[in-house]
Short mmCIF file of C-alpha atoms and ligand atoms in Angstrom, two decimals:
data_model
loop_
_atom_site.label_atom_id
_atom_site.label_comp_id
_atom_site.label_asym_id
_atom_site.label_seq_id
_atom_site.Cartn_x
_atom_site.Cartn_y
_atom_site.Cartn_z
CA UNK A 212 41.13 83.64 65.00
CA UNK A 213 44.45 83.61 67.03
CA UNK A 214 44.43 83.16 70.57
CA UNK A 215 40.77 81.70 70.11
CA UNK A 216 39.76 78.46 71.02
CA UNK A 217 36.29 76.57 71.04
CA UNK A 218 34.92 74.27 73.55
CA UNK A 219 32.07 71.88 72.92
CA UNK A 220 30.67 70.64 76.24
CA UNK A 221 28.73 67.04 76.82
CA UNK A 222 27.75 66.32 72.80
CA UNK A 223 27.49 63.21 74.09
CA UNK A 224 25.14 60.46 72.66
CA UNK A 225 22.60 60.12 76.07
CA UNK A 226 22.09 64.05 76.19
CA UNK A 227 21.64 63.63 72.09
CA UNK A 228 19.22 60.91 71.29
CA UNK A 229 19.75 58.97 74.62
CA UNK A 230 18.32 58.48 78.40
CA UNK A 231 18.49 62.58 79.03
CA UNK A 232 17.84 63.81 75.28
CA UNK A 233 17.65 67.77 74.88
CA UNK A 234 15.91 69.96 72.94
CA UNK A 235 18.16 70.55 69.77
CA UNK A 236 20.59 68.35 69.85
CA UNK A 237 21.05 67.34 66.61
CA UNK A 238 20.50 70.52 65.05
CA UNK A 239 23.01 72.14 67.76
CA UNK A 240 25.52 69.19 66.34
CA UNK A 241 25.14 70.12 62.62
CA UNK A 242 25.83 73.86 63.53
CA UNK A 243 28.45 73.16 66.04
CA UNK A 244 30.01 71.55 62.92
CA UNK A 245 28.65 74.65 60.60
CA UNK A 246 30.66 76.88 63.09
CA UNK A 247 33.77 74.55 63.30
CA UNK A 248 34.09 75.64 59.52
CA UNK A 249 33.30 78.92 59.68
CA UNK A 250 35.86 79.61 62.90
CA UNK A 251 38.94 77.38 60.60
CA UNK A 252 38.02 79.03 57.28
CA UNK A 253 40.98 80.04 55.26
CA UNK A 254 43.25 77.93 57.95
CA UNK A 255 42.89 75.68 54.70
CA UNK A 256 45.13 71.87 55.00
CA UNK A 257 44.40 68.86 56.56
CA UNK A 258 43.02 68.36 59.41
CA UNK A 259 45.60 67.61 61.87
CA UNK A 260 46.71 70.60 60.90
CA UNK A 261 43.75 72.88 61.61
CA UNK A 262 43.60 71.03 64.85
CA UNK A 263 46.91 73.18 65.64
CA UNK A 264 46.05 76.37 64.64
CA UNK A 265 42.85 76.49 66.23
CA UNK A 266 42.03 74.40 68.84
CA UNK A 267 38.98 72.40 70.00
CA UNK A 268 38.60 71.48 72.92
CA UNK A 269 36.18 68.49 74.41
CA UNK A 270 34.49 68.24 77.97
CA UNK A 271 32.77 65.05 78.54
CA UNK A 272 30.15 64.03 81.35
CA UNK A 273 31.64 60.24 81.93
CA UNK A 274 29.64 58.57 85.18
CA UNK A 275 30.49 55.79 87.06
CA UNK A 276 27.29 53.25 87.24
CA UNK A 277 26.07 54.16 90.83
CA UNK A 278 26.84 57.65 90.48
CA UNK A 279 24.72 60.06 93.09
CA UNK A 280 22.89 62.53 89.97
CA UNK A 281 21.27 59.00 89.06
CA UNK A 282 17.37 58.82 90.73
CA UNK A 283 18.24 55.14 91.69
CA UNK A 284 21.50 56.79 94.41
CA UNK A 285 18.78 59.34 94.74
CA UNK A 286 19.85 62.10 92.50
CA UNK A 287 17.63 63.86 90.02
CA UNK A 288 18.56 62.59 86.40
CA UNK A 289 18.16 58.85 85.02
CA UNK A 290 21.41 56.90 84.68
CA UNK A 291 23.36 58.77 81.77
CA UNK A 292 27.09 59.19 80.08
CA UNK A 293 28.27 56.17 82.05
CA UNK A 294 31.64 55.61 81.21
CA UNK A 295 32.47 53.16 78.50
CA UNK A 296 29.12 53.17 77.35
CA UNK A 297 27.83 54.71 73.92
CA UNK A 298 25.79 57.06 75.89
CA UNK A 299 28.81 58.56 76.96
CA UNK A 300 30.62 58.70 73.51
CA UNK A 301 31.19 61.90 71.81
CA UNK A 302 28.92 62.20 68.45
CA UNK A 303 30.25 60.46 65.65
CA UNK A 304 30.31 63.67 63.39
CA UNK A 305 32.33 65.47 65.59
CA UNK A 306 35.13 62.46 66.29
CA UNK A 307 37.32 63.53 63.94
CA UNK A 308 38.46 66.99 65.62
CA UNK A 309 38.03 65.19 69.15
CA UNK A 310 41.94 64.43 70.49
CA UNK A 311 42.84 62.99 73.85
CA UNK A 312 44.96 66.12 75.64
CA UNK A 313 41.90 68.40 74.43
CA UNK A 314 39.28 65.98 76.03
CA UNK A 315 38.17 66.76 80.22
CA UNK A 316 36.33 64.41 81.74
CA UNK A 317 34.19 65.56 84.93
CA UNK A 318 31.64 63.53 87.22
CA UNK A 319 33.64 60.08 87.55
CA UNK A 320 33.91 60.47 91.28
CA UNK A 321 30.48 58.63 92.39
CA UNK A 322 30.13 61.53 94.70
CA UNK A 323 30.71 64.35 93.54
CA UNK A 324 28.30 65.91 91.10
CA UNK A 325 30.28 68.31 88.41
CA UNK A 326 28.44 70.69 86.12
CA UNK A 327 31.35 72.89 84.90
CA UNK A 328 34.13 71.40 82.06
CA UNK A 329 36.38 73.61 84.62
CA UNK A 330 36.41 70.04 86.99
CA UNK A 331 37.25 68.05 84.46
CA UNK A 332 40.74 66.70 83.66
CA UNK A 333 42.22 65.06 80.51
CA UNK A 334 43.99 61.61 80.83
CA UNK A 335 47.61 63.45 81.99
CA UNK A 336 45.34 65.34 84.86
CA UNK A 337 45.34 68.66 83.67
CA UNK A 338 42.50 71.02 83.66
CA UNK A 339 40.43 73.21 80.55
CA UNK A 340 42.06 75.83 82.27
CA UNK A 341 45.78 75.20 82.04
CA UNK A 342 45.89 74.07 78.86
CA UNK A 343 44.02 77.33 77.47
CA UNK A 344 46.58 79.01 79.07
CA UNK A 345 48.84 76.85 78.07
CA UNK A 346 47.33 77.56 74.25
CA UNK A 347 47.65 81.60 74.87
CA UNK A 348 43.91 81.78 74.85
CA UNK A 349 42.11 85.11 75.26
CA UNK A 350 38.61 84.06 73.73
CA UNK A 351 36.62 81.15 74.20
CA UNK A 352 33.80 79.71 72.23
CA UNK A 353 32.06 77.50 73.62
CA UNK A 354 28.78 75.16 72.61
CA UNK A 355 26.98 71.63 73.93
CA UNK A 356 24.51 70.69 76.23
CA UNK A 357 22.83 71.51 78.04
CA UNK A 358 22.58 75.13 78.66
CA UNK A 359 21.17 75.54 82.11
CA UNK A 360 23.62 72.98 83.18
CA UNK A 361 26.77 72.21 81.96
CA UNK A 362 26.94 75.02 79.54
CA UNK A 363 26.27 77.58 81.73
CA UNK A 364 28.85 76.61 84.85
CA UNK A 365 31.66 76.40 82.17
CA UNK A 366 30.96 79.76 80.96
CA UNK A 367 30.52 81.19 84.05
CA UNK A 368 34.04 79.63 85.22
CA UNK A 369 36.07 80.89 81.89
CA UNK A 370 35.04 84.35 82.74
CA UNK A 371 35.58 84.41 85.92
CA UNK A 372 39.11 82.92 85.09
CA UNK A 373 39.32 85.85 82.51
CA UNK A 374 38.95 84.52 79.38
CA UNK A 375 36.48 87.05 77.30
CA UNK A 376 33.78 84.06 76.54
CA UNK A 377 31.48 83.78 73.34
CA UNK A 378 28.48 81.80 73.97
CA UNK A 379 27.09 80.12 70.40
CA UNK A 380 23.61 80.54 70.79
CA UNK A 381 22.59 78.41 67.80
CA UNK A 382 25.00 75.47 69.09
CA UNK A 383 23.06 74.15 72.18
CA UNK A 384 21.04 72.10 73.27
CA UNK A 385 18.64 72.07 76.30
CA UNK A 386 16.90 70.62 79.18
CA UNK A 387 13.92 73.17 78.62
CA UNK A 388 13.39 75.95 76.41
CA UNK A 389 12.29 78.02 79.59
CA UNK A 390 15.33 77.25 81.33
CA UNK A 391 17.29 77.87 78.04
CA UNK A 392 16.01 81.54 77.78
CA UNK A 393 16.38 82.37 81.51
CA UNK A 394 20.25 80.87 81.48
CA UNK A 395 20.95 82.78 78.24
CA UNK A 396 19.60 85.67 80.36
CA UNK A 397 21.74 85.35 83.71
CA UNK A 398 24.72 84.56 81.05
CA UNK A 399 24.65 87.87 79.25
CA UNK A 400 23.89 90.12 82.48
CA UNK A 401 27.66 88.35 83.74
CA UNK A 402 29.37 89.76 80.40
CA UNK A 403 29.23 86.33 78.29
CA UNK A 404 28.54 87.33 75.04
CA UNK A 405 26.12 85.78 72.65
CA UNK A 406 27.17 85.29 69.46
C1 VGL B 612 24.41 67.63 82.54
C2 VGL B 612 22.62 66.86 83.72
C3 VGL B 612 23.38 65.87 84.28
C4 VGL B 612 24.94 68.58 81.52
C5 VGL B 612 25.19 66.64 83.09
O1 VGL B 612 25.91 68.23 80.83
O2 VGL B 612 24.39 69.70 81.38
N1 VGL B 612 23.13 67.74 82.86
N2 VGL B 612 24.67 65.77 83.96
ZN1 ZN B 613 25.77 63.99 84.43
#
């Protein structure tokens, strides 16, 4: 799996079992972690060290209270991921591989509303893509909620920034299973594969 990286978008608690739960969440969490496995098998060692042969990388939604998605600014979701809140935490069972330069946090500007893990930054203000370049990446993995949203703009951005991109169709979660279907759709007629 060299040059292959995985990246597990919004498994945060509020799109889990919070104020915007999906369908699937928890099951897309145990096979995110079922995957996580499968895609380090034979890598073998601890777990820092698997951490630096294949790398996993973390985009979190992370709100500011009066952000403009929220209905009360107006905005079409209820108040979710606000920073420093539980809501906003990755889930436990996937702490352990979560690491600060491999986490991208989008959506903190109150006005701006960010779908794609491609606007996020990590805490020395570099972007998913720079540090997959950075990593020699040529294919991504990538999982989370939800898959009309968030999923779908990040895939859509890694291929466009040519990364061949590997969608894990067993690993998400969504807002509905209609919208699930048709973004799985639109994904596969842009050349994101569906593994
Ligand atoms: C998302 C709705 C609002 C997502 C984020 O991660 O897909 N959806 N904010
Ligand atoms: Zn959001």
């Amino acid at each position: 799996m060299k040059n292959s990286a995985l990246v597990v978008v919004d498994m945060l608690y509020d799109f889990i079992d919070g104020t915007l739960a999906c369908q699937n969440a928890e099951n897309a969490v145990k096979e995110t972690l079922k995957q996580i496995d499968k895609l380090t098998k034979g890598q073998g060692g601890e777990e820092h060290e698997i951490l630096d042969t294949f790398p996993i990388l973390f985009v979190r939604d992370q709100h500011p209270a009066d952000h403009c998605s929220f209905t009360e600014q107006g905005g079409t979701w209820p108040a979710h991921c606000v920073a420093g809140t539980h809501g906003g935490e990755v889930h436990e069972d996937l702490k352990p591989y979560v690491r600060e330069e491999l986490t991208f946090d989008k959506g903190y500007d109150k006005s701006l509303e960010q779908y794609s893990g491609f606007e996020g930054l990590n805490t020395a203000e570099q972007t998913l893509g720079e540090i997959l370049e950075l990593l020699d990446t040529t294919d991504v993995y990538v999982c989370g909620i939800a898959t009309e949203f968030c999923v779908k703009n990040t895939c859509e951005d890694l291929l466009k920034a040519g990364f061949k991109v590997h969608l894990l169709k067993d690993c998400v979660a969504y807002v509905t299973a209609e919208g699930h279907l048709k973004a799985l759709e639109e994904m596969t007629s842009k050349g994101i594969v569906i593994d």
